[in-house]
mmCIF file of C-alpha atoms in Angstrom:
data_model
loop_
_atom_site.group_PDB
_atom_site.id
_atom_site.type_symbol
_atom_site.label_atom_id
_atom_site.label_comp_id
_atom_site.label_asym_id
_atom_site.label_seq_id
_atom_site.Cartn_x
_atom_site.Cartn_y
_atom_site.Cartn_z
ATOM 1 C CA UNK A 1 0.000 0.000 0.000
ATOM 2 C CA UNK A 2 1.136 3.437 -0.456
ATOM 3 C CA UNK A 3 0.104 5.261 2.233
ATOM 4 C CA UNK A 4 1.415 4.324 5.482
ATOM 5 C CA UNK A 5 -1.748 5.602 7.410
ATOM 6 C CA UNK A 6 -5.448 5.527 6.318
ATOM 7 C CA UNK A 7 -6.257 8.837 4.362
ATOM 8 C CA UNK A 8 -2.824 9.964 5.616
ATOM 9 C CA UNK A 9 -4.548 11.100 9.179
ATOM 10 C CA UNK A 10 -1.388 11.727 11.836
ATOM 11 C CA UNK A 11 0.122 8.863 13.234
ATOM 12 C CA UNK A 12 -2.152 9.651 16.821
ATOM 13 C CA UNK A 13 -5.175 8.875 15.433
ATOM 14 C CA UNK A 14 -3.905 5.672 13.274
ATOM 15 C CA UNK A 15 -2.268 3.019 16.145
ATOM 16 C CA UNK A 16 -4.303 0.016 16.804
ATOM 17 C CA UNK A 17 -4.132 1.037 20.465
ATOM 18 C CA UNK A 18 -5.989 3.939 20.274
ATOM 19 C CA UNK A 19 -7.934 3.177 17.317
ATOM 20 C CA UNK A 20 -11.592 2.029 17.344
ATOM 21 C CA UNK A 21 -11.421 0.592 13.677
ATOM 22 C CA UNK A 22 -9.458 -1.402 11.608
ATOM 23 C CA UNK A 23 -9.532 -1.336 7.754
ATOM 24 C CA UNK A 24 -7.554 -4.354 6.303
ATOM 25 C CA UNK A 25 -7.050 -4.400 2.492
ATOM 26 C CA UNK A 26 -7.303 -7.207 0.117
ATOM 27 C CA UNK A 27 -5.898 -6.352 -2.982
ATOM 28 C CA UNK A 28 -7.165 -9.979 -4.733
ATOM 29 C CA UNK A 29 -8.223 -10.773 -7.936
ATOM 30 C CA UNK A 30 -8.277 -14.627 -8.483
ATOM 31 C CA UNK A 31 -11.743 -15.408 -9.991
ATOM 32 C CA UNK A 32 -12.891 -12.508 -11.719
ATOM 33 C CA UNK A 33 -14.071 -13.830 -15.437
ATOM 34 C CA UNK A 34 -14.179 -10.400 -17.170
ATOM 35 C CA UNK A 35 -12.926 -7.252 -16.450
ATOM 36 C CA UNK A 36 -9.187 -7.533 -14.179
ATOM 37 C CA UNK A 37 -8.577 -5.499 -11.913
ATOM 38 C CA UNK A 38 -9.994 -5.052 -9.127
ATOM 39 C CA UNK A 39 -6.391 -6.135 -7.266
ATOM 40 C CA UNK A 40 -5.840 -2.510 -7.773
ATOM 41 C CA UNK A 41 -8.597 -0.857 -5.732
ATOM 42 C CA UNK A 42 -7.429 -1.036 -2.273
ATOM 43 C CA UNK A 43 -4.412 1.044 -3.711
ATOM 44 C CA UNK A 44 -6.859 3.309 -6.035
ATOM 45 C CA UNK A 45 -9.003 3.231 -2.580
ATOM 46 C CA UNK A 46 -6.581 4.740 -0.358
ATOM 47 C CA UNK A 47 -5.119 7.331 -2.544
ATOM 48 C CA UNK A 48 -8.514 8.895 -3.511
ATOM 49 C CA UNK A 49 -9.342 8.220 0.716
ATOM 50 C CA UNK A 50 -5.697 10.770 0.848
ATOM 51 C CA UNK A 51 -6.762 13.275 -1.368
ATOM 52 C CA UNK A 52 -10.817 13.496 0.713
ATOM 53 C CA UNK A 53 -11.902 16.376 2.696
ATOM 54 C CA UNK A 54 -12.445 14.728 6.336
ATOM 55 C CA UNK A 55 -14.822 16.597 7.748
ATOM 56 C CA UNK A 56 -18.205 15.114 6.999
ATOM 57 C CA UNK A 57 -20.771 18.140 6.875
ATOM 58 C CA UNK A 58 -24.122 16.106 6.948
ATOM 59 C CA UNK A 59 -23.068 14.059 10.511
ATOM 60 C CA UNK A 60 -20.595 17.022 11.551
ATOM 61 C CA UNK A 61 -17.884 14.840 12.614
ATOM 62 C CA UNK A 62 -14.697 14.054 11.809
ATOM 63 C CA UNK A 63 -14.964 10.597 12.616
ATOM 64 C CA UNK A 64 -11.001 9.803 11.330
ATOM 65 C CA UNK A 65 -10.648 11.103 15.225
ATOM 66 C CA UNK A 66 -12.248 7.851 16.371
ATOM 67 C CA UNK A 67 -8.694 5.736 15.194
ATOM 68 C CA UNK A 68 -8.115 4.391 11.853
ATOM 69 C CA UNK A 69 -5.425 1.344 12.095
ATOM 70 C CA UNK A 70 -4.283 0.383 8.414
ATOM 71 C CA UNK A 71 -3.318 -3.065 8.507
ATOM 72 C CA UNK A 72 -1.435 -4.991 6.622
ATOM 73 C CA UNK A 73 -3.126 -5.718 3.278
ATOM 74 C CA UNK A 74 -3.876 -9.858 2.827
ATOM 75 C CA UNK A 75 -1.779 -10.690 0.002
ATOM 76 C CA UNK A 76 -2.282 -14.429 -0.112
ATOM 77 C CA UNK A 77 -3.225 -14.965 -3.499
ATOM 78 C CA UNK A 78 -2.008 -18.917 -3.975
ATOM 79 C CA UNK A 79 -5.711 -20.623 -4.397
ATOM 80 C CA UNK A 80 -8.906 -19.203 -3.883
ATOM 81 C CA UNK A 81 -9.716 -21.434 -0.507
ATOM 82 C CA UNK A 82 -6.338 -20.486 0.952
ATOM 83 C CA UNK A 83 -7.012 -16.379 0.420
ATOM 84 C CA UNK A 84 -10.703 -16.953 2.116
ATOM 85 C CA UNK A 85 -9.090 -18.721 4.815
ATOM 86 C CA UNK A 86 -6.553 -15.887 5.525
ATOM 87 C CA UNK A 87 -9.032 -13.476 5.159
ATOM 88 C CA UNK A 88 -11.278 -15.151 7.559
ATOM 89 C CA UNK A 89 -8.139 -15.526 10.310
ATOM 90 C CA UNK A 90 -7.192 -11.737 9.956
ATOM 91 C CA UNK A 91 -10.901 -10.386 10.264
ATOM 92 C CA UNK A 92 -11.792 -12.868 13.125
ATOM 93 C CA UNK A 93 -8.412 -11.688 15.001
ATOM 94 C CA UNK A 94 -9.228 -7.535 15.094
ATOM 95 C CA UNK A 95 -12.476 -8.513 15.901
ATOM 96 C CA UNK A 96 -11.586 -9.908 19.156
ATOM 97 C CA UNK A 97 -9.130 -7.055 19.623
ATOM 98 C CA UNK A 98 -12.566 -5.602 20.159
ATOM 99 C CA UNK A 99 -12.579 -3.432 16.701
ATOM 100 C CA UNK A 100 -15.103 -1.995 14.246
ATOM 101 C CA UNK A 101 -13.095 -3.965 11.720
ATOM 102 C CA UNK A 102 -13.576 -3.216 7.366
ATOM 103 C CA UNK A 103 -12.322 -4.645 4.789
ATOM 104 C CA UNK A 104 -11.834 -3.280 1.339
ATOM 105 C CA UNK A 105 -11.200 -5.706 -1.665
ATOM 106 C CA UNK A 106 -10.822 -6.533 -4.013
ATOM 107 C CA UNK A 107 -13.207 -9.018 -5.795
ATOM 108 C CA UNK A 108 -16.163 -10.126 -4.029
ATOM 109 C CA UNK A 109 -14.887 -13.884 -3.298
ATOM 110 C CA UNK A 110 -12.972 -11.997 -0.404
ATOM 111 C CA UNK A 111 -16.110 -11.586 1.969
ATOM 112 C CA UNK A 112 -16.442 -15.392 1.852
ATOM 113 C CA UNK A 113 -13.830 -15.458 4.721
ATOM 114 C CA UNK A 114 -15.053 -12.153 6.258
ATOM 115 C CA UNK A 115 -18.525 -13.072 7.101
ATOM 116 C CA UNK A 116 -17.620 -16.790 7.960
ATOM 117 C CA UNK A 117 -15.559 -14.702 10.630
ATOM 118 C CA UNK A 118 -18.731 -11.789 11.686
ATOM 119 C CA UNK A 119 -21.200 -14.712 12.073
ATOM 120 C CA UNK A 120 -18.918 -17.281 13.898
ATOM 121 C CA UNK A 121 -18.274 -13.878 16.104
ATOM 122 C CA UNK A 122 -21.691 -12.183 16.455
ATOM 123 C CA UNK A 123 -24.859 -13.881 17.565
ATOM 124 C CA UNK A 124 -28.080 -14.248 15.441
ATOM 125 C CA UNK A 125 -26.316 -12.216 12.307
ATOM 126 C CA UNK A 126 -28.036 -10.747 9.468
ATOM 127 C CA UNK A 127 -25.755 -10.168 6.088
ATOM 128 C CA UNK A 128 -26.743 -7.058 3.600
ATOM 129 C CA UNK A 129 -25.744 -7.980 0.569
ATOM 130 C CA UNK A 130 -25.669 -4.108 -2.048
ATOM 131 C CA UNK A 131 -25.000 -6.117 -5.236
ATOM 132 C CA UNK A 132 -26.320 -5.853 -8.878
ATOM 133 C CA UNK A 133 -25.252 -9.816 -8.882
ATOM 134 C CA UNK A 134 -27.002 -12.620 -6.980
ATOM 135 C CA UNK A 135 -23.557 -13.878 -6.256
ATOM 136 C CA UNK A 136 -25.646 -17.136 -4.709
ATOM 137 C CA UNK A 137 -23.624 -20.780 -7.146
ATOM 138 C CA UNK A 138 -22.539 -22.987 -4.590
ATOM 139 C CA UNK A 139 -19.493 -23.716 -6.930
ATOM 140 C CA UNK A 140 -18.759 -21.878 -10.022
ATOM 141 C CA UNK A 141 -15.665 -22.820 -12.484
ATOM 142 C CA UNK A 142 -14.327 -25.713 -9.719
ATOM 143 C CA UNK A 143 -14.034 -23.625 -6.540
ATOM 144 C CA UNK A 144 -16.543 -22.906 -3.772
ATOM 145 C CA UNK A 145 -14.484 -19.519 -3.076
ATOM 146 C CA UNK A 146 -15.229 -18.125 -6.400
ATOM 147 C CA UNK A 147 -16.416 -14.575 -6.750
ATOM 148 C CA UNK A 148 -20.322 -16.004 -7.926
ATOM 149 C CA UNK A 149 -19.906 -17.828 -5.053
ATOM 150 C CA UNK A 150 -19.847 -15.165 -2.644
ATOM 151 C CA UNK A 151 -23.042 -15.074 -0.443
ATOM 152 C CA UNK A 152 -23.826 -18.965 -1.085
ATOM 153 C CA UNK A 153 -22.278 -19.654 2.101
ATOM 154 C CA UNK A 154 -23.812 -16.722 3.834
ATOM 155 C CA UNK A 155 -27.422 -17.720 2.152
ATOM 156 C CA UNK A 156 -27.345 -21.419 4.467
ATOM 157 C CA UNK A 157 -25.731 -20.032 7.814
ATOM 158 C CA UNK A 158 -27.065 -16.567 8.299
ATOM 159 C CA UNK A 159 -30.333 -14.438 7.400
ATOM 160 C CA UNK A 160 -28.803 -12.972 4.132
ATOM 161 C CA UNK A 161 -31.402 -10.081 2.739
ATOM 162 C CA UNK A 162 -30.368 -9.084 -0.703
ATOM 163 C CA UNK A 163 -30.686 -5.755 -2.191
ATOM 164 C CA UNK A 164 -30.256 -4.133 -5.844
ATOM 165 C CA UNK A 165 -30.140 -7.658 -7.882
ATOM 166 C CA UNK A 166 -30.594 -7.354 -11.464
ATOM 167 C CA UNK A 167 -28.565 -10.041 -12.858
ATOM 168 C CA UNK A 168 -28.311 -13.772 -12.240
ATOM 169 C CA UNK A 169 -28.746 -17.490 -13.418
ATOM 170 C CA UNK A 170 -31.467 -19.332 -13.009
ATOM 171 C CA UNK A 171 -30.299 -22.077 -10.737
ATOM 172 C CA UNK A 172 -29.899 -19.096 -8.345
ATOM 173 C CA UNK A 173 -33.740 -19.273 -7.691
ATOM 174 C CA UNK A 174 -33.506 -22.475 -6.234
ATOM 175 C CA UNK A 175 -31.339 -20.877 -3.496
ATOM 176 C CA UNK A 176 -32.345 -17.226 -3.086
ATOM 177 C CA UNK A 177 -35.443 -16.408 -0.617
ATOM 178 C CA UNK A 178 -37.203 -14.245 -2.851
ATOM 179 C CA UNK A 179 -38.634 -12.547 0.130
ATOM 180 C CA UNK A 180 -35.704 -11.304 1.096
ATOM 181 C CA UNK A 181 -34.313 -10.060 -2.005
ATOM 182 C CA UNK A 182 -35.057 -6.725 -3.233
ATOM 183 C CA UNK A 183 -34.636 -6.349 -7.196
ATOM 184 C CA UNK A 184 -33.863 -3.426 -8.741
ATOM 185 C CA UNK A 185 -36.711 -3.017 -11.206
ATOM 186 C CA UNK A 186 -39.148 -3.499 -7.990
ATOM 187 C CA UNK A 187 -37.349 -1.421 -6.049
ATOM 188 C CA UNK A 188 -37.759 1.408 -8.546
ATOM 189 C CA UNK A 189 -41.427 1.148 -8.172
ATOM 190 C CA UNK A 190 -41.383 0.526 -4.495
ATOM 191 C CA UNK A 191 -40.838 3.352 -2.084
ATOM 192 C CA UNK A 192 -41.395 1.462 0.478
ATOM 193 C CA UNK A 193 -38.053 -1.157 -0.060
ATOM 194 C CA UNK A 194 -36.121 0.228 2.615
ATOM 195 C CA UNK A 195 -38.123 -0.025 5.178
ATOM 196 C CA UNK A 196 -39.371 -3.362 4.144
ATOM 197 C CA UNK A 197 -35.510 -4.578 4.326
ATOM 198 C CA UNK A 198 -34.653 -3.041 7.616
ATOM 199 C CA UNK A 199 -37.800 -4.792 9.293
ATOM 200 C CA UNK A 200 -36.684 -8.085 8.393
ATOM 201 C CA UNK A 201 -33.287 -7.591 9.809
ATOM 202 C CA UNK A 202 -31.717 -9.052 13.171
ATOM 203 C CA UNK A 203 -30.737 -6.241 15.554
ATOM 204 C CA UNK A 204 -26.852 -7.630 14.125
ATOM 205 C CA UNK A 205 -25.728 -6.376 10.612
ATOM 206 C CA UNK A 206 -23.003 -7.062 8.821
ATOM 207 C CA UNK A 207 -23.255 -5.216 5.308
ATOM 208 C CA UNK A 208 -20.786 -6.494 2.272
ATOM 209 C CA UNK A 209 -20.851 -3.694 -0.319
ATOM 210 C CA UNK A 210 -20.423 -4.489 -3.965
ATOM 211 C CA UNK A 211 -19.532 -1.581 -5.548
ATOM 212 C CA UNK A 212 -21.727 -2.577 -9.254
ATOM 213 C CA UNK A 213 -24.571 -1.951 -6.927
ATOM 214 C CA UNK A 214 -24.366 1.350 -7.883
ATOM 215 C CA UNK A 215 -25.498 2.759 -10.945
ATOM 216 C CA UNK A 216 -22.383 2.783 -13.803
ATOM 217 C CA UNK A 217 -23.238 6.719 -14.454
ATOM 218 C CA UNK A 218 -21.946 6.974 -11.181
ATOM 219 C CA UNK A 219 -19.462 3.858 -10.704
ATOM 220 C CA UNK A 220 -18.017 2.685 -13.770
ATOM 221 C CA UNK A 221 -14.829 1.148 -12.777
ATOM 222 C CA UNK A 222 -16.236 -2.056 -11.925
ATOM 223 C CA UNK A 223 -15.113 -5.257 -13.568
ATOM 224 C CA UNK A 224 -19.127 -5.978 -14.309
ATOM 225 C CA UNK A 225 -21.159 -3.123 -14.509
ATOM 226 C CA UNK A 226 -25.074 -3.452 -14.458
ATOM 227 C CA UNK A 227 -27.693 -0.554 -15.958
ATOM 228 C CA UNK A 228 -30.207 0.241 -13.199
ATOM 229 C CA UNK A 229 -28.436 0.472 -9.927
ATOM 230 C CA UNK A 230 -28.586 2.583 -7.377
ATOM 231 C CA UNK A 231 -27.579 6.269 -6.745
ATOM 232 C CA UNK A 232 -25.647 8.232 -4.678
ATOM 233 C CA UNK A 233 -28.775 9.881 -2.531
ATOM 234 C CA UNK A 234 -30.779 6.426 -1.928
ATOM 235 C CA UNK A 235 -27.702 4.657 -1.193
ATOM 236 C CA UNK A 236 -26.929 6.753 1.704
ATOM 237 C CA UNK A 237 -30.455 7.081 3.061
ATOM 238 C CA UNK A 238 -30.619 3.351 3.227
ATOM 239 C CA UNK A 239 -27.520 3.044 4.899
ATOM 240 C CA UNK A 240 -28.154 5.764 7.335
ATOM 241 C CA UNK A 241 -31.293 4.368 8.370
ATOM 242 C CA UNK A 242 -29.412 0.715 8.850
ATOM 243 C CA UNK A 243 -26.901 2.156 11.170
ATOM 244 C CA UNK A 244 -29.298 4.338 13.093
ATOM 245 C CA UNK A 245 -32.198 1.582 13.774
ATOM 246 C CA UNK A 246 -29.386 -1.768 13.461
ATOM 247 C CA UNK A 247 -26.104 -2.860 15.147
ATOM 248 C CA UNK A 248 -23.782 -2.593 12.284
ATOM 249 C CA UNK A 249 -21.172 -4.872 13.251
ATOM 250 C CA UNK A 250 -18.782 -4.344 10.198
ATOM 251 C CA UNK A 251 -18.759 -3.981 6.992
ATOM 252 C CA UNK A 252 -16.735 -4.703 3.912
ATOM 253 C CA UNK A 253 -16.235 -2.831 0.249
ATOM 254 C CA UNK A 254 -15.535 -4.952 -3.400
ATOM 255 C CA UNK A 255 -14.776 -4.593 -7.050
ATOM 256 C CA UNK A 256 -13.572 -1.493 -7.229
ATOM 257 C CA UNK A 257 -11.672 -1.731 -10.859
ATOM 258 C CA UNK A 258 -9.827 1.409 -10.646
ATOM 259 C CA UNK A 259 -8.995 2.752 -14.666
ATOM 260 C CA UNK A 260 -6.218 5.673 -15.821
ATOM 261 C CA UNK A 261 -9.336 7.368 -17.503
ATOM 262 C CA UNK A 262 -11.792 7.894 -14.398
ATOM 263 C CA UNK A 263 -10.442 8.574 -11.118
ATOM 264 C CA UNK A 264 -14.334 9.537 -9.869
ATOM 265 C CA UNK A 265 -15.481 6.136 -8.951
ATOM 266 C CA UNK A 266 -12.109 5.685 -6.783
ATOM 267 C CA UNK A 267 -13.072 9.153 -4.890
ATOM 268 C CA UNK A 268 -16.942 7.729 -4.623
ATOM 269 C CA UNK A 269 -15.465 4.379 -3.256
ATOM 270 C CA UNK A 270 -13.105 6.590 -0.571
ATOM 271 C CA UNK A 271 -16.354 8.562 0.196
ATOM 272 C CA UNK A 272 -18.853 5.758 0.469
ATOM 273 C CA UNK A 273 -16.461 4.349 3.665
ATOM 274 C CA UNK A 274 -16.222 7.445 5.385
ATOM 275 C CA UNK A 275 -19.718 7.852 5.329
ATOM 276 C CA UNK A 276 -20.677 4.575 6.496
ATOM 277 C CA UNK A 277 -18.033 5.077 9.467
ATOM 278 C CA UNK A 278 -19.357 8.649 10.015
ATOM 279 C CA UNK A 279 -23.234 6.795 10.452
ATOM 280 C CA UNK A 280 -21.160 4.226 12.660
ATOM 281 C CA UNK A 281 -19.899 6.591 14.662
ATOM 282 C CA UNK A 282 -22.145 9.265 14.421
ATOM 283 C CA UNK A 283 -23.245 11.075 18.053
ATOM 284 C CA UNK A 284 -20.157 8.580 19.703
ATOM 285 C CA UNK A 285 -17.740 11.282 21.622
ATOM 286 C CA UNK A 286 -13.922 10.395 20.851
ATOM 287 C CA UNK A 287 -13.237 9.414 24.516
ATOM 288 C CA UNK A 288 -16.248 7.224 24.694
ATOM 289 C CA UNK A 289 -14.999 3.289 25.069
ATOM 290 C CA UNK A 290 -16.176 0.970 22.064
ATOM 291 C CA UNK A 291 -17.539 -2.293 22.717
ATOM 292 C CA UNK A 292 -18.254 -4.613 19.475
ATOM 293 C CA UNK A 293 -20.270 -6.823 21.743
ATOM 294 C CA UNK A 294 -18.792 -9.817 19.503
ATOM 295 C CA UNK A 295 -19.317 -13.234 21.530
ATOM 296 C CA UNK A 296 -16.302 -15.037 22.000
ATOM 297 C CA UNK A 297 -17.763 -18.053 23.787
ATOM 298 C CA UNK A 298 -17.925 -21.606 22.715
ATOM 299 C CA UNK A 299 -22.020 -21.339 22.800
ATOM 300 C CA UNK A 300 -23.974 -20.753 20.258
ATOM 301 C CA UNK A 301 -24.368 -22.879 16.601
ATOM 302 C CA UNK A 302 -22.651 -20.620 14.773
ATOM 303 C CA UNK A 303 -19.553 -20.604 17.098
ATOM 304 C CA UNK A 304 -17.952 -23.767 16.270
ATOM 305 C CA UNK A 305 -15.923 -23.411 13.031
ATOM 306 C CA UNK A 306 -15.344 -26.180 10.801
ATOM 307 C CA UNK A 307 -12.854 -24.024 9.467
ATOM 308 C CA UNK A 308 -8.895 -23.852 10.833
ATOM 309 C CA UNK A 309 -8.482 -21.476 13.441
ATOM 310 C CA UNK A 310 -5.536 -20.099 14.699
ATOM 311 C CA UNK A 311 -5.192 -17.707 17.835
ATOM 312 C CA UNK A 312 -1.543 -17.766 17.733
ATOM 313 C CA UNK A 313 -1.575 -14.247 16.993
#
């Protein structure tokens, strides 16, 4: 990474100590079976994030003041599984440092390992999946830890709602809960989505952001764009009202496929994380202590892992 601290904020506000949230980068592009790229967007990411005003006019905050720790980006790139797995070690390990802990990818196949980690950590979880793609194969092109595979796992362990879809395979259907999935061309007729979503939510939300989601007019520089997604405006009302009436436990950003041409998706990218930590945060005085509430016991169904875990940290 280039910068040595998140948005370049001063070295007192960026030790894990002191800070209240952890961003880890994973520049990883394995899977992706069109546009390449999106390796590059943690970089693009935290550049544009350098360059941002940090003063957030519409929650008055400078929530940067809250700690930003930077870690070191996951750069395990030798199979698909073994990148999931050490994403899923690394987010599981600042979560029980007790940290708001992000991610920022990278292709989508990344938040395999980050919600296995959130819902092994965090009781009765709900995921938010923003995505133009259903992302919902069990296996796609021999691996279970392929990018179209990204919410499968998510879809049989947690209570996944779905919103913005408006591309996908049929065999999807016989795994998606139509219920809980909010399509695009409905929710362009529907002012009532949001609040539809949010009531079928557990009071714990993880959210996994893929940036196609969004409208191309406004994001291009993804490796699959998608006409008809969502703009800047609704995006952020939807998210507000998540944070303020949910426990937003973490979150993670994907596919940004940063181009020479248009630098304007990698400053709406840097943007769309500060907000959603400025609605984290928002109202929380700097002194106050945080407490993730994440449940580190051995009760629970969801809190025995099948999958290696190592707390030789």
């Amino acid at each position: 990474m280039k910068t040595k601290t998140y948005a370049g904020i001063p070295e007192q506000y960026a030790k894990l100590d002191q800070s209240k949230i952890v961003l880890i980068p994973v520049p990883y592009d394995g899977t992706s079976t069109w546009q390449k790229g999106a390796d590059k967007g943690p970089d693009a990411f935290l550049d544009a994030s350098a360059n941002m005003e940090l003063y957030d006019i519409e929650t008055n905050s400078e929530v940067y003041q809250q700690g930003v720790f930077l870690a070191d980006a996951i750069t395990e790139n030798s199979s698909p599984e073994a990148m999931v797995d050490a994403v899923h070690q690394a987010t599981k390990k600042y979560i029980k440092k007790n940290k708001f802990v992000t991610i920022f990818g990278g292709e989508h196949s990344i938040s395999i390992g980050t919600i296995r980690a959130f819902n092994e950590m965090f009781e009765d979880i709900t995921v938010l999946h923003i995505d133009a793609h259903a992302d919902l194969r069990e296996s796609y092109e021999g691996s279970k830890c392929n990018h179209a595979c990204a919410v499968y796992e998510a879809s049989q362990t947690t209570n996944l709602i779905q919103v913005g879809i408006r591309s996908m395979d049929i065999i999807e259907k016989t795994v998606m809960d139509e219920d809980k999935t909010y399509f695009a061309h409905e929710m362009a007729q529907d002012d009532n989505w949001m609040d539809s979503a949010i009531d079928q939510m557990t009071d714990n939300v993880f959210i996994t952001f893929d940036l196609d989601a969004l409208d191309p007019s406004i994001m291009p520089s993804t490796g699959t764009p998608e006409p008809g997604g969502l703009f800047w405006y609704e995006t952020l009302e939807f998210l507000k009202q998540v944070f303020e009436e949910k426990n937003v436990v973490g979150f993670d950003i994907v596919e940004l496929c940063p181009n020479t041409v248009d630098k304007s998706s990698d400053f709406l990218a840097a943007k769309l994380y500060y907000k959603m930590l400025s609605y984290k945060f928002e109202g929380e005085d700097i002194d106050d202590d945080f407490e993730s509430n994440f449940n580190d016991s051995s009760n629970g169904a969801n809190k025995f892992s099948k999958f290696n875990d190592e707390d030789d940290y």
